[in-house]
Short mmCIF file of C-alpha atoms in Angstrom, two decimals:
data_model
loop_
_atom_site.label_atom_id
_atom_site.label_comp_id
_atom_site.label_asym_id
_atom_site.label_seq_id
_atom_site.Cartn_x
_atom_site.Cartn_y
_atom_site.Cartn_z
CA MET A 14 16.20 44.86 23.16
CA LYS A 15 12.37 44.52 22.71
CA ARG A 16 12.91 41.73 19.78
CA PHE A 17 15.24 39.77 21.87
CA LEU A 18 12.64 39.89 25.07
CA SER A 19 9.76 39.15 22.46
CA LEU A 20 11.47 35.76 21.48
CA ILE A 21 12.75 34.99 24.82
CA ARG A 22 8.99 34.56 25.51
CA VAL A 23 8.94 32.04 22.21
CA GLY A 24 11.64 30.46 23.99
CA ALA A 25 10.50 30.17 27.46
CA ALA A 26 7.02 28.45 25.79
CA LEU A 27 9.19 25.60 23.64
CA CYS A 28 10.96 24.86 26.67
CA GLY A 29 7.87 22.35 27.38
CA ARG A 30 6.08 20.82 30.34
CA PRO A 31 7.30 18.05 31.90
CA GLY A 32 5.15 15.08 31.05
CA ARG A 33 4.17 16.22 27.95
CA GLN A 34 5.66 14.70 24.74
CA GLY A 35 8.62 16.84 23.49
CA ALA A 36 10.11 16.69 26.47
CA HIS A 37 10.75 19.08 28.91
CA ILE A 38 14.23 21.19 27.78
CA GLY A 39 14.92 22.21 31.56
CA ALA A 40 15.50 25.91 33.03
CA PRO A 41 19.51 25.75 32.62
CA LEU A 42 19.48 26.25 28.79
CA LEU A 43 16.96 29.12 29.45
CA LEU A 44 19.01 30.70 31.98
CA LEU A 45 22.00 30.37 29.57
CA LEU A 46 20.01 31.94 27.10
CA LEU A 47 18.80 34.80 29.02
CA ALA A 48 22.44 35.29 30.26
CA SER A 49 24.10 35.30 27.26
CA GLY A 50 22.15 38.47 25.73
CA PRO A 51 21.66 39.29 22.14
CA ALA A 52 23.62 37.11 19.83
CA THR A 53 24.39 37.00 16.45
CA ALA A 54 21.74 35.93 14.05
CA ALA A 55 23.87 32.48 12.98
CA ILE A 56 22.23 29.55 14.01
CA ASP A 57 24.16 27.11 15.77
CA PRO A 58 25.34 24.22 13.55
CA PHE A 59 24.00 21.90 15.96
CA TYR A 60 20.40 22.85 15.75
CA LEU A 61 20.37 23.19 12.19
CA GLY A 62 21.33 19.26 12.44
CA LEU A 63 18.70 18.97 14.74
CA LEU A 64 16.25 20.84 12.00
CA ARG A 65 17.18 18.01 9.44
CA ASP A 66 17.20 15.48 11.55
CA GLY A 67 13.66 16.90 12.66
CA GLN A 68 12.39 17.02 8.66
CA LEU A 69 13.70 13.45 7.73
CA SER A 70 11.83 12.22 10.75
CA LEU A 71 8.77 13.79 9.57
CA ASP A 72 9.15 12.33 6.49
CA ARG A 73 9.39 8.99 7.76
CA LYS A 74 5.97 9.41 9.79
CA ASP A 75 7.93 9.39 13.03
CA TYR A 76 6.06 12.30 14.46
CA GLY A 77 6.72 11.77 18.23
CA THR A 78 10.55 11.92 17.42
CA ALA A 79 10.30 14.88 15.22
CA ALA A 80 8.03 17.01 17.32
CA ARG A 81 11.30 16.37 20.01
CA GLN A 82 13.83 17.14 17.16
CA LEU A 83 12.35 20.44 15.79
CA ARG A 84 11.26 21.59 19.41
CA LEU A 85 15.14 21.70 20.34
CA ALA A 86 15.65 22.95 16.17
CA CYS A 87 13.11 26.09 17.20
CA PHE A 88 15.00 27.08 20.58
CA GLY A 89 17.96 27.49 18.86
CA MET A 90 16.72 29.77 16.51
CA LEU A 91 15.15 32.16 18.85
CA GLU A 92 17.62 35.24 17.45
CA ASP A 93 16.47 34.95 14.30
CA PRO A 94 12.50 35.33 13.67
CA LYS A 95 11.83 33.94 9.90
CA PRO A 96 14.19 30.73 10.33
CA LEU A 97 11.97 30.23 13.30
CA ALA A 98 9.01 30.82 11.86
CA ASP A 99 10.07 28.03 9.51
CA CYS A 100 10.98 25.45 12.40
CA LEU A 101 7.97 26.19 14.29
CA ALA A 102 5.63 25.25 10.79
CA ARG A 103 7.70 21.78 11.04
CA LEU A 104 7.07 21.28 14.69
CA LEU A 105 3.25 21.89 14.30
CA LEU A 106 2.96 19.60 11.36
CA ALA A 107 4.96 17.01 13.34
CA GLN A 108 2.82 17.70 16.64
CA ASP A 109 -0.25 17.50 14.25
CA GLY A 110 0.64 13.87 13.04
CA ALA A 111 1.38 12.57 16.39
CA ASN A 112 -2.23 14.35 17.17
CA ASP A 113 -0.25 15.79 19.96
CA LEU A 114 -3.84 18.70 19.91
CA GLU A 115 -2.61 20.83 22.83
CA GLY A 116 1.19 20.95 21.41
CA VAL A 117 -0.72 22.36 18.08
CA ARG A 118 -2.13 24.98 19.83
CA ASP A 119 0.76 25.96 21.77
CA THR A 120 2.75 26.29 18.62
CA PHE A 121 0.44 28.25 16.83
CA ARG A 122 0.52 30.54 19.22
CA ARG A 123 4.20 31.11 19.34
CA LEU A 124 3.84 31.55 15.56
CA ILE A 125 1.12 34.12 15.99
CA GLU A 126 3.23 35.76 18.52
CA VAL A 127 6.47 35.61 15.95
CA GLU A 128 4.49 36.97 12.94
CA ASP A 129 2.77 39.69 15.21
CA ARG A 130 6.01 40.86 16.30
CA PHE A 131 8.44 40.31 13.65
CA LYS A 132 6.38 39.02 10.53
CA GLY A 133 8.73 36.30 10.96
CA TYR A 134 5.54 33.89 9.23
CA SER A 135 4.60 36.15 6.29
CA GLN A 136 7.99 37.38 5.19
CA GLY A 137 9.44 34.56 5.96
CA GLU A 138 11.12 32.34 3.34
CA ILE A 139 8.85 29.51 4.09
CA THR A 140 7.99 26.87 0.98
CA PRO A 141 4.88 27.36 -0.78
CA GLU A 142 4.09 23.00 0.03
CA LEU A 143 5.57 23.60 3.66
CA ARG A 144 2.61 26.80 4.04
CA ALA A 145 0.37 25.02 1.94
CA ALA A 146 0.55 21.76 4.53
CA LEU A 147 0.42 24.13 7.66
CA GLU A 148 -2.65 25.64 6.61
CA ALA A 149 -4.64 22.65 5.69
CA LYS A 150 -3.80 21.63 9.21
CA LEU A 151 -4.57 24.59 10.83
CA ALA A 152 -8.05 24.94 8.95
CA VAL A 153 -8.88 21.55 10.46
CA ARG A 154 -7.33 22.02 13.96
CA ILE A 155 -7.85 25.62 15.04
CA PRO A 156 -11.44 27.37 15.19
CA ALA A 157 -12.20 29.52 12.31
CA ALA A 158 -12.91 32.88 14.96
CA THR A 159 -9.16 32.35 16.00
CA LEU A 160 -8.00 32.18 12.61
CA ALA A 161 -10.19 34.92 11.55
CA SER A 162 -7.89 37.23 14.08
CA ALA A 163 -4.64 36.66 12.86
CA PRO A 164 -4.60 38.38 9.24
CA ALA A 165 -1.78 36.09 8.13
CA PHE A 166 -3.79 33.04 8.37
CA ARG A 167 -7.12 34.63 7.72
CA SER A 168 -7.21 32.94 4.06
CA THR A 169 -6.91 29.56 6.04
CA GLN A 170 -10.38 29.28 7.07
CA GLY A 171 -11.34 27.80 3.60
CA LYS A 172 -8.46 25.58 3.42
CA LYS A 173 -10.23 22.70 5.03
CA THR A 174 -9.52 18.75 3.93
CA PRO A 175 -11.93 18.21 1.11
CA SER A 176 -14.20 15.86 1.76
CA PRO A 177 -15.81 13.04 -0.54
CA PRO A 178 -18.14 13.48 -3.26
CA ALA A 179 -21.65 14.31 -2.04
CA ALA A 180 -23.10 11.65 -4.16
CA GLY A 181 -22.01 9.09 -1.26
CA PRO A 182 -24.31 9.78 1.36
CA ALA A 183 -27.22 10.49 -1.20
CA ALA A 184 -26.46 7.10 -2.94
CA ALA A 185 -29.62 4.46 -2.95
CA PRO A 186 -29.99 2.44 -0.10
CA ALA A 187 -27.74 -1.00 0.03
CA ALA A 188 -29.24 -3.61 -1.45
CA GLY A 189 -32.18 -5.19 0.90
CA SER A 190 -32.76 -2.14 3.07
CA THR A 191 -35.80 -0.13 3.70
CA LYS A 192 -36.39 3.03 4.36
CA GLY A 193 -37.64 2.70 8.14
CA SER A 194 -37.20 -1.00 8.21
CA ALA A 195 -35.16 -0.41 11.47
CA PRO A 196 -35.63 0.71 14.87
CA ALA A 197 -33.13 3.55 15.52
CA ALA A 198 -31.35 1.93 18.31
CA SER A 199 -30.68 -1.40 16.18
CA GLY A 200 -28.22 -2.19 13.28
CA PRO A 201 -28.84 -4.79 10.25
CA ALA A 202 -29.88 -8.37 11.30
CA GLY A 203 -26.63 -10.30 12.73
CA LYS A 204 -25.02 -7.12 13.99
CA PRO A 205 -24.77 -5.80 17.09
CA ALA A 206 -26.59 -2.43 17.39
CA PRO A 207 -24.42 0.86 17.20
CA ALA A 208 -23.99 3.33 20.09
CA SER A 209 -26.87 5.90 20.05
CA PRO A 210 -25.97 9.12 19.36
CA LEU A 211 -26.04 10.44 22.74
CA ALA A 212 -23.85 8.07 24.14
CA ALA A 213 -21.85 8.21 20.92
CA GLN A 214 -21.06 11.65 20.76
CA PRO A 215 -17.71 12.83 20.03
CA GLN A 216 -15.20 13.55 23.07
CA ALA A 217 -16.07 17.31 22.62
CA SER A 218 -18.13 19.66 24.13
CA GLU A 219 -18.02 21.92 20.78
CA PRO A 220 -17.64 19.10 17.60
CA LYS A 221 -17.77 21.97 15.63
CA ALA A 222 -14.08 22.84 16.02
CA ALA A 223 -11.64 19.52 15.43
CA THR A 224 -9.76 21.25 18.21
CA SER A 225 -11.90 19.47 20.93
CA PRO A 226 -10.63 15.69 21.36
CA GLY A 227 -7.43 14.70 23.37
CA PRO A 228 -4.35 13.58 21.75
CA VAL A 229 -4.48 10.68 19.26
CA LYS A 230 -1.51 9.00 17.90
CA THR A 231 -2.50 8.46 14.82
CA SER A 232 -1.71 9.65 11.12
CA PRO A 233 -4.20 10.18 8.11
CA ALA A 234 -5.99 7.12 6.81
CA PRO A 235 -4.11 5.92 3.61
CA ALA A 236 -5.60 5.66 0.59
CA PRO A 237 -5.54 2.32 -1.07
CA THR A 238 -5.00 1.63 -4.89
CA ALA A 239 -6.84 -0.07 -6.92
CA ALA A 240 -5.14 -3.44 -6.89
CA THR A 241 -4.86 -2.85 -3.12
CA ALA A 242 -8.38 -3.16 -2.73
CA SER A 243 -9.09 -5.69 -5.20
CA GLY A 244 -6.71 -8.30 -3.51
CA ALA A 245 -7.82 -7.35 -0.26
CA ALA A 246 -11.80 -7.35 -1.09
CA ASP A 247 -11.41 -11.57 -1.33
CA LYS A 248 -9.17 -12.23 1.38
CA PRO A 249 -11.17 -13.42 4.09
CA LEU A 250 -10.75 -12.07 7.63
CA THR A 251 -8.56 -14.03 10.00
CA ASP A 252 -9.70 -14.95 13.78
CA ALA A 253 -7.24 -12.23 15.07
CA GLU A 254 -8.72 -9.20 12.92
CA ARG A 255 -11.87 -10.54 13.69
CA LYS A 256 -11.02 -10.75 17.30
CA LYS A 257 -9.90 -6.98 16.65
CA LEU A 258 -13.19 -5.98 15.13
CA ASP A 259 -15.10 -7.48 18.40
CA GLN A 260 -12.91 -5.93 20.78
CA ALA A 261 -13.13 -2.23 18.55
CA ARG A 262 -17.33 -2.91 18.37
CA GLN A 263 -17.00 -3.66 22.35
CA LEU A 264 -15.32 -0.30 23.15
CA LEU A 265 -17.47 1.79 20.86
CA ALA A 266 -20.63 0.50 22.15
CA GLU A 267 -20.72 3.08 25.28
CA GLN A 268 -19.16 6.75 26.58
CA ARG A 269 -15.77 5.55 26.89
CA PRO A 270 -12.51 7.61 28.13
CA SER A 271 -10.94 8.88 25.26
CA LYS A 272 -7.91 6.30 25.37
CA GLU A 273 -10.21 3.57 25.11
CA LEU A 274 -12.04 5.10 22.13
CA ARG A 275 -8.56 6.07 20.63
CA GLN A 276 -7.74 2.35 21.14
CA ALA A 277 -11.15 0.99 19.42
CA PHE A 278 -10.27 3.50 16.52
CA GLU A 279 -6.54 2.16 15.90
CA LEU A 280 -7.75 -1.72 16.23
CA ALA A 281 -10.51 -1.06 13.94
CA ARG A 282 -8.14 0.84 11.70
CA SER A 283 -5.76 -1.78 11.59
CA VAL A 284 -7.85 -4.28 10.10
CA ALA A 285 -9.91 -1.95 7.78
CA ASP A 286 -6.44 -0.21 6.14
CA ALA A 287 -5.83 -4.09 5.19
CA HIS A 288 -9.06 -5.18 3.97
CA PRO A 289 -10.38 -2.10 2.13
CA GLY A 290 -13.06 -4.30 0.65
CA SER A 291 -14.41 -5.24 4.26
CA LYS A 292 -17.84 -2.76 4.52
CA GLU A 293 -17.84 -4.16 8.17
CA ALA A 294 -14.21 -2.65 9.04
CA GLN A 295 -14.68 0.59 7.11
CA HIS A 296 -17.86 1.24 9.00
CA LEU A 297 -16.34 0.36 12.43
CA ALA A 298 -12.88 2.33 11.50
CA ALA A 299 -14.96 5.37 10.50
CA GLU A 300 -17.23 5.04 13.53
CA GLY A 301 -14.06 4.83 15.67
CA ALA A 302 -12.83 7.89 14.00
CA TYR A 303 -16.20 9.90 14.48
CA ARG A 304 -16.07 8.87 18.22
CA ILE A 305 -12.44 11.17 18.37
CA SER A 306 -13.34 13.43 16.10
CA ARG A 307 -11.25 12.69 13.27
CA TRP A 308 -13.71 13.91 10.54
CA SER A 309 -11.49 13.65 7.57
CA ASP A 310 -10.54 10.01 8.90
CA ALA A 311 -14.23 9.54 9.27
CA THR A 312 -15.41 10.44 6.05
CA THR A 313 -12.67 8.46 4.34
CA TYR A 314 -13.50 5.29 5.78
CA PHE A 315 -17.17 5.88 5.03
CA ARG A 316 -16.52 6.14 1.70
CA ARG A 317 -14.29 3.05 1.63
CA GLY A 318 -17.02 0.95 3.15
CA GLY A 319 -20.41 3.00 1.02
CA ASP A 320 -23.12 4.10 1.91
CA PRO A 321 -24.25 2.56 5.43
CA GLY A 322 -27.94 2.10 4.02
CA ASP A 323 -31.53 3.42 5.72
CA GLY A 324 -31.17 0.62 8.09
CA GLU A 325 -28.40 2.43 10.30
CA PRO A 326 -29.70 5.94 10.84
CA GLU A 327 -26.68 6.23 13.70
CA ARG A 328 -23.91 5.23 11.22
CA LEU A 329 -25.67 7.88 8.63
CA PHE A 330 -25.68 10.41 11.65
CA TYR A 331 -21.63 10.06 11.92
CA LEU A 332 -21.20 10.22 8.66
CA ALA A 333 -23.53 13.52 8.45
CA VAL A 334 -21.84 15.01 11.09
CA SER A 335 -18.38 14.06 9.79
CA LEU A 336 -19.09 15.49 6.25
CA TYR A 337 -20.09 18.74 8.16
CA GLU A 338 -17.16 19.17 10.04
CA SER A 339 -15.03 18.45 6.92
CA GLY A 340 -16.78 21.69 4.93
CA ASP A 341 -19.43 19.46 3.06
CA ALA A 342 -22.67 20.70 3.61
CA PRO A 343 -24.49 19.56 1.11
CA GLY A 344 -23.22 16.02 1.86
CA ALA A 345 -24.03 16.24 5.08
CA THR A 346 -27.67 17.58 4.85
CA ALA A 347 -28.56 14.51 2.08
CA ALA A 348 -27.18 12.01 4.71
CA LEU A 349 -28.55 13.47 7.83
CA LYS A 350 -32.22 13.98 5.98
CA ARG A 351 -32.20 10.16 5.03
CA ALA A 352 -31.36 9.35 8.94
CA LEU A 353 -33.55 11.49 10.90
CA PRO A 354 -37.17 9.12 10.41
CA ASN A 355 -35.27 6.41 12.37
CA LEU A 356 -33.00 8.35 14.37
CA LYS A 357 -33.30 8.44 18.19
CA ARG A 358 -33.92 12.45 18.91
CA THR A 359 -31.45 13.94 21.84
CA PRO A 360 -29.93 17.19 22.39
CA TYR A 361 -26.73 16.54 20.96
CA VAL A 362 -28.78 15.00 17.73
CA GLU A 363 -30.80 17.92 17.83
CA SER A 364 -28.07 20.51 17.85
CA TYR A 365 -26.87 18.93 14.84
CA ILE A 366 -29.86 19.03 13.10
CA LYS A 367 -30.18 22.96 13.88
CA LYS A 368 -26.72 23.24 12.33
CA ILE A 369 -26.95 21.09 9.59
CA LEU A 370 -30.58 21.75 8.07
CA GLY A 371 -31.05 25.22 10.08
CA GLN A 372 -34.14 23.70 11.74
#
């Protein structure tokens, strides 16, 4: 009975909340489950079908649909903790893909409950591939202190998404750039000035935990192939694409609601992915990713766009923060040291100077 009641708690959480992605399953189903009492461990084929459909949606990167299907599938596995843990792991990956951060946190709590009470995760038959993918996401989404308090996930702390080589931010400045050649509030000639680090700080009070930004319906930045990059490098931007970049730049020029920052990222990203050789598009997408605390995406786009140059101290700072949050402390140190001579000091900047340089 204790086991059944414990699983009912997980089921109640899986019912969802009105207005949230994943849909509200509703009280009637939960009442039916409560009235039925402990049943056999056999899983209804209906829920197994939902699990398969959810995995197919996940494979297609249709994360919103996958989350809805997998949430329902998990609800049908409350009688058996091990399959439930497997289903919850897949649900969390779908929610991460959809950037439903609140959903990721809730599902992680459910997974912890199943593990604490039944060892459903540590002793479950979860494939190594699924376990590795889940733990890589948890390392980015869940604060280290929280992971450290859960024995089954303690080793996850060292699995943050690999960052680009430290040589990137430490590379020589772009041709024509001279250290100290531009004031902190202005960028290269002919380009609008980037937002100051204070105005452009991510939508989070504690940026170190990459769990602070609101839901962002994006997937990780795809890595272009060499053929794609070389083909797109010479292809000029269309008027429509330049309009997208201008709109993204305007949205990123000052503090904005998270919805508008997500819009800016998507606009810049769509152009950057179509033109891997466009430094302007790559850096604007990197700045957009930084503003919504998408550290891995930010470092990816900075890597594609190349070194910002000492004439862009704000973007060097964005690069330093993104590298630091992605786990590349040496790269972050190199980038921040180059940014400091021309960087406007704000409390936010000072906080990262202390974190990265220990000053």
